Tab-separated table of C-alpha atoms and ligand atoms in Angstrom:
chain	number	residue	atom	x	y	z
A	524	UNK	CA	0.000	0.000	0.000
A	525	UNK	CA	1.439	3.413	-0.902
A	526	UNK	CA	1.868	5.890	1.952
A	527	UNK	CA	-0.692	8.694	2.112
A	528	UNK	CA	0.372	12.302	2.622
A	529	UNK	CA	-1.879	15.270	3.204
A	530	UNK	CA	-0.552	18.760	2.405
A	531	UNK	CA	-2.125	22.040	3.488
A	532	UNK	CA	-0.825	24.891	1.329
A	533	UNK	CA	-0.327	22.601	-1.691
A	534	UNK	CA	-1.016	25.503	-4.081
A	535	UNK	CA	1.892	27.510	-2.628
A	536	UNK	CA	5.575	27.438	-3.576
A	537	UNK	CA	6.622	24.738	-1.101
A	538	UNK	CA	3.426	22.715	-1.475
A	539	UNK	CA	4.049	22.317	-5.191
A	540	UNK	CA	7.670	21.143	-4.758
A	541	UNK	CA	6.693	18.817	-1.910
A	542	UNK	CA	3.825	17.272	-3.895
A	543	UNK	CA	6.255	16.624	-6.753
A	544	UNK	CA	8.768	14.981	-4.411
A	545	UNK	CA	6.199	12.768	-2.668
A	546	UNK	CA	4.628	11.641	-5.963
A	547	UNK	CA	8.115	10.690	-7.197
A	548	UNK	CA	8.535	8.648	-4.018
A	549	UNK	CA	5.306	6.754	-4.729
A	550	UNK	CA	3.021	8.449	-2.196
A	551	UNK	CA	-0.666	9.124	-2.659
A	552	UNK	CA	-0.957	12.892	-2.139
A	553	UNK	CA	-4.057	14.711	-0.879
A	554	UNK	CA	-3.902	18.477	-1.167
A	555	UNK	CA	-6.144	20.839	0.768
A	556	UNK	CA	-7.194	23.753	-1.415
A	557	UNK	CA	-9.245	26.851	-0.734
A	558	UNK	CA	-12.176	27.873	-2.844
A	559	UNK	CA	-11.047	30.883	-4.855
A	560	UNK	CA	-12.844	33.068	-7.387
A	561	UNK	CA	-9.794	32.860	-9.655
A	562	UNK	CA	-7.582	29.863	-10.460
A	563	UNK	CA	-5.110	29.150	-7.649
A	564	UNK	CA	-3.624	25.860	-8.867
A	565	UNK	CA	-1.081	27.249	-11.383
A	566	UNK	CA	1.894	25.766	-9.500
A	567	UNK	CA	0.469	22.231	-9.451
A	568	UNK	CA	-1.433	22.052	-12.741
A	569	UNK	CA	1.463	20.113	-14.320
A	570	UNK	CA	1.006	17.418	-11.636
A	571	UNK	CA	-2.751	17.418	-11.871
A	572	UNK	CA	-3.293	17.057	-15.615
A	573	UNK	CA	-4.047	13.327	-15.457
A	574	UNK	CA	-6.523	13.621	-12.586
A	575	UNK	CA	-9.229	11.795	-14.561
A	576	UNK	CA	-6.941	8.842	-15.331
A	577	UNK	CA	-7.437	5.723	-13.218
A	578	UNK	CA	-4.608	5.325	-10.711
A	579	UNK	CA	-3.927	9.040	-10.360
A	580	UNK	CA	-2.148	9.606	-7.062
A	581	UNK	CA	-2.850	13.315	-6.549
A	582	UNK	CA	-6.220	14.473	-5.253
A	583	UNK	CA	-7.522	17.846	-4.137
A	584	UNK	CA	-10.021	18.382	-1.357
A	585	UNK	CA	-11.631	21.689	-0.427
A	586	UNK	CA	-10.813	22.831	3.076
A	587	UNK	CA	-9.500	25.742	5.084
A	588	UNK	CA	-7.319	26.103	8.167
A	589	UNK	CA	-9.995	28.441	9.524
A	590	UNK	CA	-12.663	25.749	9.268
A	591	UNK	CA	-12.282	22.881	11.759
A	592	UNK	CA	-15.150	20.872	10.311
A	593	UNK	CA	-13.481	20.713	6.903
A	594	UNK	CA	-10.228	19.531	8.514
A	595	UNK	CA	-12.040	16.838	10.500
A	596	UNK	CA	-13.889	15.646	7.401
A	597	UNK	CA	-10.720	15.454	5.301
A	598	UNK	CA	-8.761	13.581	7.976
A	599	UNK	CA	-11.584	11.070	8.446
A	600	UNK	CA	-11.761	10.515	4.692
A	601	UNK	CA	-8.017	10.363	3.958
A	602	UNK	CA	-6.489	8.864	7.134
A	603	UNK	CA	-3.047	10.136	6.112
A	604	UNK	CA	0.235	8.620	7.301
A	605	UNK	CA	1.957	12.002	7.065
A	606	UNK	CA	0.570	15.552	7.341
A	607	UNK	CA	2.553	18.548	6.128
A	608	UNK	CA	1.057	21.785	7.457
A	609	UNK	CA	2.349	24.385	4.993
A	610	UNK	CA	-0.808	26.509	4.737
A	611	UNK	CA	-0.427	30.052	6.083
A	612	UNK	CA	-0.895	33.750	5.500
A	613	UNK	CA	2.816	33.791	4.831
A	614	UNK	CA	3.610	37.429	3.992
A	615	UNK	CA	5.379	39.271	6.828
A	616	UNK	CA	4.642	42.824	5.591
A	617	UNK	CA	0.971	41.986	5.006
A	618	UNK	CA	0.686	40.513	8.509
A	619	UNK	CA	1.003	44.056	9.903
A	620	UNK	CA	-2.134	45.006	7.937
A	621	UNK	CA	-4.139	41.878	8.832
A	622	UNK	CA	-2.731	40.701	12.178
A	623	UNK	CA	-5.906	39.041	13.447
A	624	UNK	CA	-6.473	37.060	10.255
A	625	UNK	CA	-2.791	36.040	10.243
A	626	UNK	CA	-3.109	34.770	13.825
A	627	UNK	CA	-6.221	32.774	12.853
A	628	UNK	CA	-4.698	30.998	9.855
A	629	UNK	CA	-0.999	30.855	10.664
A	630	UNK	CA	-1.316	30.336	14.424
A	631	UNK	CA	-4.684	28.839	15.348
A	632	UNK	CA	-4.911	26.914	12.063
A	633	UNK	CA	-2.184	24.641	13.418
A	634	UNK	CA	-4.045	23.756	16.619
A	635	UNK	CA	-7.240	23.201	14.624
A	636	UNK	CA	-5.391	20.606	12.578
A	637	UNK	CA	-3.734	19.024	15.621
A	638	UNK	CA	-7.065	18.794	17.454
A	639	UNK	CA	-8.705	17.302	14.366
A	640	UNK	CA	-6.051	14.555	14.442
A	641	UNK	CA	-7.022	13.760	18.045
A	642	UNK	CA	-10.763	13.952	17.323
A	643	UNK	CA	-10.529	11.528	14.432
A	644	UNK	CA	-8.271	9.220	16.460
A	645	UNK	CA	-5.501	8.683	13.896
A	646	UNK	CA	-1.711	8.688	14.511
A	647	UNK	CA	-0.117	10.385	11.498
A	648	UNK	CA	3.307	12.014	11.510
A	649	UNK	CA	2.969	15.815	11.556
A	650	UNK	CA	5.225	18.486	10.022
A	651	UNK	CA	4.843	22.146	10.993
A	652	UNK	CA	6.234	24.825	8.660
A	653	UNK	CA	8.089	26.915	11.216
A	654	UNK	CA	10.173	29.871	10.193
A	655	UNK	CA	13.444	31.694	10.792
A	656	UNK	CA	11.235	34.771	11.340
A	657	UNK	CA	10.860	33.345	14.871
A	658	UNK	CA	14.381	34.648	15.620
A	659	UNK	CA	13.306	38.185	14.644
A	660	UNK	CA	15.676	40.632	16.294
A	661	UNK	CA	18.124	37.779	16.629
A	662	UNK	CA	20.042	37.540	19.886
A	663	UNK	CA	22.796	35.431	18.317
A	664	UNK	CA	24.199	34.677	14.854
A	665	UNK	CA	24.175	32.128	13.330
A	666	UNK	CA	20.838	30.934	14.656
A	667	UNK	CA	20.463	27.308	15.804
A	668	UNK	CA	17.659	25.222	17.325
A	669	UNK	CA	18.786	26.591	20.715
A	670	UNK	CA	18.698	30.316	19.828
A	671	UNK	CA	15.876	32.082	21.741
A	672	UNK	CA	12.967	33.376	19.670
A	673	UNK	CA	12.381	37.130	19.466
A	674	UNK	CA	9.498	37.618	16.966
A	675	UNK	CA	9.123	41.021	15.264
A	676	UNK	CA	5.829	40.780	13.352
A	677	UNK	CA	2.262	39.487	13.724
A	678	UNK	CA	3.302	36.711	11.314
A	679	UNK	CA	6.225	35.682	13.523
A	680	UNK	CA	4.046	35.812	16.667
A	681	UNK	CA	1.513	33.507	14.985
A	682	UNK	CA	4.326	31.149	13.916
A	683	UNK	CA	5.645	31.145	17.497
A	684	UNK	CA	2.286	29.876	18.734
A	685	UNK	CA	2.233	27.221	15.999
A	686	UNK	CA	5.789	26.142	16.881
A	687	UNK	CA	5.059	25.725	20.587
A	688	UNK	CA	1.693	24.016	20.137
A	689	UNK	CA	3.402	21.480	17.855
A	690	UNK	CA	6.019	20.765	20.551
A	691	UNK	CA	3.199	20.606	23.104
A	692	UNK	CA	1.245	17.945	21.185
A	693	UNK	CA	4.448	15.917	20.815
A	694	UNK	CA	5.109	16.080	24.553
A	695	UNK	CA	1.504	15.788	25.786
A	696	UNK	CA	0.109	13.152	23.419
A	697	UNK	CA	3.211	11.442	22.055
A	698	UNK	CA	2.390	12.597	18.527
A	699	UNK	CA	5.236	12.286	15.985
A	700	UNK	CA	5.345	16.062	15.389
A	701	UNK	CA	8.288	18.110	14.160
A	702	UNK	CA	9.067	21.728	13.400
A	703	UNK	CA	11.191	22.589	10.402
A	704	UNK	CA	12.633	26.015	11.199
A	705	UNK	CA	13.227	26.959	7.594
A	706	UNK	CA	15.209	29.998	6.555
A	707	UNK	CA	14.114	31.884	3.436
A	708	UNK	CA	13.857	29.676	0.388
A	709	UNK	CA	12.969	30.884	-3.030
A	710	UNK	CA	12.504	29.559	-6.542
A	711	UNK	CA	11.024	30.266	-9.926
A	712	UNK	CA	7.654	29.492	-8.257
A	713	UNK	CA	8.097	32.041	-5.460
A	714	UNK	CA	5.174	34.447	-4.957
A	715	UNK	CA	5.825	37.651	-6.861
A	716	UNK	CA	5.452	39.954	-3.850
A	717	UNK	CA	8.421	38.421	-1.979
A	718	UNK	CA	11.576	40.427	-2.551
A	719	UNK	CA	13.657	37.925	-4.551
A	720	UNK	CA	10.977	37.157	-7.125
A	721	UNK	CA	9.905	40.791	-7.224
A	722	UNK	CA	13.492	41.595	-8.216
A	723	UNK	CA	13.912	38.829	-10.816
A	724	UNK	CA	10.519	39.569	-12.403
A	725	UNK	CA	11.291	43.295	-12.603
A	726	UNK	CA	14.923	42.959	-13.751
A	727	UNK	CA	13.950	40.659	-16.617
A	728	UNK	CA	11.052	42.924	-17.634
A	729	UNK	CA	13.437	45.898	-17.586
A	730	UNK	CA	15.872	43.914	-19.760
A	731	UNK	CA	13.061	43.303	-22.272
A	732	UNK	CA	11.998	46.962	-22.278
A	733	UNK	CA	8.670	46.228	-20.575
A	734	UNK	CA	9.341	48.133	-17.331
A	735	UNK	CA	11.401	51.136	-16.288
A	736	UNK	CA	11.447	51.277	-12.472
A	737	UNK	CA	11.427	48.838	-9.577
A	738	UNK	CA	10.221	50.174	-6.205
A	739	UNK	CA	11.622	48.480	-3.099
A	740	UNK	CA	11.906	49.000	0.675
A	741	UNK	CA	14.876	48.196	2.930
A	742	UNK	CA	17.894	47.109	0.866
A	743	UNK	CA	20.111	46.458	3.909
A	744	UNK	CA	18.173	43.503	5.335
A	745	UNK	CA	20.165	40.269	5.155
A	746	UNK	CA	18.652	36.845	4.591
A	747	UNK	CA	19.896	33.265	4.305
A	748	UNK	CA	18.400	32.331	0.930
A	749	UNK	CA	18.220	28.738	-0.350
A	750	UNK	CA	16.243	26.912	-3.053
A	751	UNK	CA	12.784	25.535	-2.168
A	752	UNK	CA	13.383	22.137	-3.825
A	753	UNK	CA	16.260	21.457	-1.388
A	754	UNK	CA	14.123	22.545	1.558
A	755	UNK	CA	11.130	20.275	0.879
A	756	UNK	CA	13.553	17.343	0.845
A	757	UNK	CA	14.524	18.333	4.401
A	758	UNK	CA	10.828	18.296	5.390
A	759	UNK	CA	10.488	14.735	4.125
A	760	UNK	CA	13.701	13.602	5.841
A	761	UNK	CA	12.461	14.962	9.196
A	762	UNK	CA	9.312	12.881	8.813
A	763	UNK	CA	11.336	9.689	8.177
A	764	UNK	CA	13.581	10.101	11.232
A	765	UNK	CA	13.442	7.659	14.128
A	766	UNK	CA	12.351	10.264	16.643
A	767	UNK	CA	10.418	13.487	16.085
A	768	UNK	CA	12.456	16.633	16.589
A	769	UNK	CA	12.903	20.263	15.460
A	770	UNK	CA	15.527	21.278	12.887
A	771	UNK	CA	17.007	24.451	11.442
A	772	UNK	CA	17.219	24.293	7.634
A	773	UNK	CA	19.509	26.909	6.095
A	774	UNK	CA	22.492	27.408	3.800
A	775	UNK	CA	24.674	29.125	6.436
A	776	UNK	CA	25.305	32.141	4.156
A	777	UNK	CA	23.554	35.464	4.343
A	778	UNK	CA	23.243	38.200	1.714
A	779	UNK	CA	21.617	41.615	1.686
A	780	UNK	CA	18.767	42.630	-0.619
A	781	UNK	CA	21.361	44.922	-2.242
A	782	UNK	CA	23.583	41.896	-2.980
A	783	UNK	CA	20.597	40.105	-4.489
A	784	UNK	CA	20.079	43.130	-6.745
A	785	UNK	CA	23.782	43.069	-7.717
A	786	UNK	CA	23.571	39.387	-8.618
A	787	UNK	CA	20.269	39.505	-10.546
A	788	UNK	CA	20.825	42.739	-12.495
A	789	UNK	CA	24.535	41.937	-12.930
A	790	UNK	CA	23.675	38.555	-14.518
A	791	UNK	CA	21.540	40.504	-17.033
A	792	UNK	CA	24.375	43.024	-17.541
A	793	UNK	CA	22.280	45.836	-16.061
A	794	UNK	CA	23.089	48.359	-13.315
A	795	UNK	CA	20.275	48.214	-10.768
A	796	UNK	CA	21.095	51.721	-9.490
A	797	UNK	CA	19.646	53.112	-12.717
A	798	UNK	CA	16.325	51.336	-12.187
A	799	UNK	CA	15.600	50.961	-8.462
A	800	UNK	CA	13.838	53.538	-6.299
A	801	UNK	CA	13.013	53.342	-2.623
A	802	UNK	CA	9.335	53.476	-1.702
A	803	UNK	CA	8.788	53.809	2.080
A	804	UNK	CA	5.488	51.937	1.616
A	805	UNK	CA	7.589	48.740	1.631
A	806	UNK	CA	9.292	49.498	4.965
A	807	UNK	CA	7.980	47.418	7.863
A	808	UNK	CA	6.933	48.799	11.261
A	809	UNK	CA	9.627	46.500	12.700
A	810	UNK	CA	12.344	44.945	10.545
A	811	UNK	CA	14.320	41.712	10.871
A	812	UNK	CA	17.846	42.847	10.023
A	813	UNK	CA	19.913	39.687	9.865
A	814	UNK	CA	19.108	36.003	9.510
A	815	UNK	CA	21.760	33.330	9.062
A	816	UNK	CA	21.121	29.738	10.049
A	817	UNK	CA	23.334	26.922	11.242
A	818	UNK	CA	21.913	23.642	9.917
A	819	UNK	CA	24.558	21.461	11.559
A	820	UNK	CA	21.962	19.287	13.334
A	821	UNK	CA	20.104	18.558	10.063
A	822	UNK	CA	23.437	17.767	8.395
A	823	UNK	CA	24.420	15.299	11.128
A	824	UNK	CA	21.089	13.637	11.912
A	825	UNK	CA	19.218	13.831	8.607
A	826	UNK	CA	22.253	13.875	6.300
A	827	UNK	CA	20.695	16.920	4.631
A	828	UNK	CA	22.605	19.590	2.784
A	829	UNK	CA	21.542	22.174	0.200
A	830	UNK	CA	22.538	21.650	-3.441
A	831	UNK	CA	21.790	25.130	-4.806
A	832	UNK	CA	23.965	28.064	-3.673
A	833	UNK	CA	23.168	31.796	-3.760
A	834	UNK	CA	24.547	32.434	-7.275
A	835	UNK	CA	22.825	29.296	-8.583
A	836	UNK	CA	19.517	30.375	-7.037
A	837	UNK	CA	19.643	33.844	-8.577
A	838	UNK	CA	20.573	32.457	-11.992
A	839	UNK	CA	17.780	29.863	-11.962
A	840	UNK	CA	15.230	32.513	-11.099
A	841	UNK	CA	16.516	34.981	-13.708
A	842	UNK	CA	16.788	32.270	-16.407
A	843	UNK	CA	13.163	31.340	-15.748
A	844	UNK	CA	11.823	34.887	-15.585
A	845	UNK	CA	13.624	36.098	-18.710
A	846	UNK	CA	11.609	33.527	-20.683
A	847	UNK	CA	8.382	34.861	-19.156
A	848	UNK	CA	9.391	38.430	-19.984
A	849	UNK	CA	10.264	37.464	-23.580
A	850	UNK	CA	6.831	35.846	-23.941
A	851	UNK	CA	5.196	38.995	-22.545
A	852	UNK	CA	7.161	41.114	-25.015
A	853	UNK	CA	6.129	38.878	-27.937
A	854	UNK	CA	2.475	39.137	-26.915
A	855	UNK	CA	2.762	42.922	-26.558
A	856	UNK	CA	4.385	43.239	-30.018
A	857	UNK	CA	1.690	41.161	-31.749
A	858	UNK	CA	-1.251	42.713	-29.997
A	859	UNK	CA	-3.293	44.662	-32.538
A	860	UNK	CA	-4.863	47.924	-31.403
A	861	UNK	CA	-8.541	47.346	-30.631
A	862	UNK	CA	-10.804	49.141	-33.075
A	863	UNK	CA	-13.768	50.647	-31.320
A	864	UNK	CA	-16.760	51.274	-33.562
A	865	UNK	CA	-17.895	54.861	-33.210
B	432	LIG	P1	3.031	30.470	-0.009
B	432	LIG	O1	3.588	30.289	-1.391
B	432	LIG	O2	2.538	31.796	0.414
B	432	LIG	O3	1.840	29.400	0.155
B	432	LIG	C1	0.944	29.466	1.231
B	432	LIG	C2	-0.115	28.397	1.034
B	432	LIG	O4	-1.049	28.471	2.133
B	432	LIG	C3	-0.961	28.562	-0.245
B	432	LIG	O5	-1.202	27.289	-0.777
B	432	LIG	C4	-2.244	29.185	0.290
B	432	LIG	O6	-3.378	28.918	-0.529
B	432	LIG	C5	-2.368	28.433	1.614
B	432	LIG	N1	-3.295	29.061	2.539
B	432	LIG	C6	-3.405	30.379	2.845
B	432	LIG	N2	-4.422	30.571	3.708
B	432	LIG	C7	-4.971	29.362	3.945
B	432	LIG	C8	-6.070	28.898	4.716
B	432	LIG	N3	-6.827	29.759	5.425
B	432	LIG	N4	-6.348	27.597	4.721
B	432	LIG	C9	-5.612	26.710	3.990
B	432	LIG	N5	-4.576	27.084	3.223
B	432	LIG	C10	-4.262	28.384	3.199
B	432	LIG	O7	4.089	29.988	1.082
B	432	LIG	P2	5.404	29.082	0.903
B	432	LIG	O8	6.546	29.973	0.601
B	432	LIG	O9	5.085	27.916	0.042
B	432	LIG	O10	5.618	28.597	2.410
B	432	LIG	C11	4.999	27.409	2.897
B	432	LIG	C12	4.931	27.479	4.416
B	432	LIG	O11	6.240	27.603	4.943
B	432	LIG	C13	4.152	28.662	4.972
B	432	LIG	O12	3.540	28.235	6.158
B	432	LIG	C14	5.225	29.689	5.283
B	432	LIG	O13	4.773	30.559	6.294
B	432	LIG	C15	6.346	28.785	5.746
B	432	LIG	N6	7.706	29.258	5.541
B	432	LIG	C16	8.112	29.708	4.313
B	432	LIG	C17	9.423	30.090	4.119
B	432	LIG	C18	9.904	30.569	2.776
B	432	LIG	O14	10.983	31.193	2.733
B	432	LIG	N7	9.217	30.279	1.688
B	432	LIG	C19	10.337	30.027	5.193
B	432	LIG	C20	9.888	29.549	6.419
B	432	LIG	C21	8.581	29.155	6.583
B	432	LIG	P3	-3.802	29.909	-1.757
B	432	LIG	O15	-2.938	29.485	-2.925
B	432	LIG	O16	-5.239	29.612	-1.935
B	432	LIG	O17	-3.498	31.303	-1.307
B	433	LIG	O1	10.993	38.513	0.672
B	433	LIG	P1	10.453	38.994	1.965
B	433	LIG	O2	9.070	39.539	1.968
B	433	LIG	O3	10.616	37.783	2.991
B	433	LIG	P2	10.612	37.716	4.594
B	433	LIG	O4	9.968	38.879	5.210
B	433	LIG	O5	12.009	37.405	5.012
B	433	LIG	O6	9.652	36.451	4.851
B	433	LIG	C1	9.789	35.255	4.091
B	433	LIG	O7	10.735	34.410	4.714
B	433	LIG	C2	10.350	33.950	6.030
B	433	LIG	C3	11.496	33.069	6.539
B	433	LIG	O8	12.433	33.868	7.224
B	433	LIG	C4	9.059	33.172	5.903
B	433	LIG	F1	8.715	32.687	7.126
B	433	LIG	C5	7.965	34.064	5.354
B	433	LIG	O9	6.782	33.293	5.170
B	433	LIG	C6	8.412	34.602	3.992
B	433	LIG	O10	8.483	33.520	3.089
B	433	LIG	O11	11.415	40.130	2.564
B	433	LIG	C7	12.798	39.919	2.741
B	433	LIG	C8	13.468	41.232	3.093
B	433	LIG	C9	12.778	41.996	4.228
B	433	LIG	O12	13.735	42.459	5.122
B	433	LIG	C10	12.110	43.180	3.547
B	433	LIG	O13	12.012	44.348	4.340
B	433	LIG	O14	13.392	42.090	1.955
B	433	LIG	C11	13.045	43.394	2.373
B	433	LIG	N1	12.421	44.122	1.262
B	433	LIG	C12	12.922	45.257	0.689
B	433	LIG	N2	12.091	45.689	-0.256
B	433	LIG	C13	11.263	43.817	0.650
B	433	LIG	C14	11.048	44.797	-0.303
B	433	LIG	N3	10.399	42.786	0.840
B	433	LIG	C15	9.307	42.731	0.039
B	433	LIG	N4	8.428	41.685	0.183
B	433	LIG	N5	9.051	43.694	-0.913
B	433	LIG	C16	9.888	44.758	-1.111
B	433	LIG	O15	9.641	45.615	-1.975
C-alpha cells in the first residue's frame, strides 16, 4: 500500500515542490485547497493534468485552516500517514495590515489541525512549517535550534504559537510532530510579492523593455536564501527520522537585498542603481535585520545539505523569468490595437 500524505498549502511554492517529491517517491498525495474566485492551482497544474486517469495519485479536497469541520472531514476521509502543514498567511509585511487574520490561519490553524487529528483518532506524523522569522531581532548569529525566539511581526508571533503548540502535542500526546525552522527559500515558483521574485521579475522585464522602475523598501536587510526544492527534501527527511524533533534548515550564508540586486541585475548586464527607487510603503513597522542559520543538526542527523547556492539560485530565477518576460514582449508586439466602432 502506498503511503498517504496530506498537504495544506499545496497551491503555494513549497506545497508544489513537496507534492512533486512525494509523488516521485510513490506516495498518494491529498492536497487541501481553498475555494477561490480565480484559479489558484497554477503551480500544481502540471502534476494534476491526469486527474481523470485511473490510478492518479494526486487528489484535491476543499478545506480551510480556519474551518475545523473541513479539517475533521478530510482527515476522516483520507487517514493520512503524514501531514505537512504548509498553509499560512505567509507574507510578513501583510501581517502588519491583517494581524488578526494572520493569527487565525498561521497560528490557530495549526491547533485546529492538531485537534482534528485527536478527534478523528488517527496517529499520522505531523510536520509544521516553522520559520526563521521566529528569531526576529536575533540575539545570536548564526541561529540554531537553541537560539531564543524574538518575533518582530504578527506573522512571527503567529508562527511562534504554531511552533510551541506542535512541541506541546508531541510532549503531551506522544504525537510524531516536528518543526522545520526553515530559513528563506525561493525559486522560480516564489510568490511575486516576496523580494527575490519581485526583483527577478522586474529585472527581466526591464531587460526586455517592458518596465522602467522597480520600487523596493529596505535594501540592507540580510537573509539566508536557499532553493525551495532542497528545503522540501529536508521536510520529508524529518518525517522519516526515528524520533520526532525540530531542525534548522539553512544554507549558512547570508546576503543583503542589495547583494541580491547586484547578482540579478549583474547577470543581465544591467546596473540596478539606474532602475531601483526606494518606496517607504515597503518598509515594515519592525524589521528583521539579519538572519543566518546553522543547519549542523540537520546535516548530522538527517544527512541533509543544500545543493543550490546563492549564485545558482539567482541564476535559476533569472533564467526562468527572462523567458516569461520574452513571452510577454512577444504578446505585446503582436497585440493589434482594438478598433472601437464609433
Ligand atoms: P506560499 O507560497 O505563500 O503558500 C501558502 C499556502 O497556504 C498557499 O497554498 C495558500 O493557498 C495556503 N493558505 C493560505 N491561507 C490558507 C487557509 N486559510 N487555509 C488553507 N490554506 C491556506 O508559502 P510558501 O513559501 O510555500 O511557504 C509554505 C509554508 O512555509 C508557509 O507556512 C510559510 O509561512 C512557511 N515558511 C516559508 C518560508 C519561505 O521562505 N518560503 C520560510 C519559512 C517558513 P492559496 O494558494 O489559496 O493562497
Ligand atoms: O521577501 P520577503 O518579503 O521575505 P521575509 O519577510 O524574510 O519572509 C519570508 O521568509 C520567512 C522566513 O524567514 C518566511 F517565514 C515568510 O513566510 C516569507 O516567506 O522580505 C525579505 C526582506 C525583508 O527584510 C524586507 O524588508 O526584503 C526586504 N524588502 C525590501 N524591499 C522587501 C522589499 N520585501 C518585500 N516583500 N518587498 C519589497 O519591496
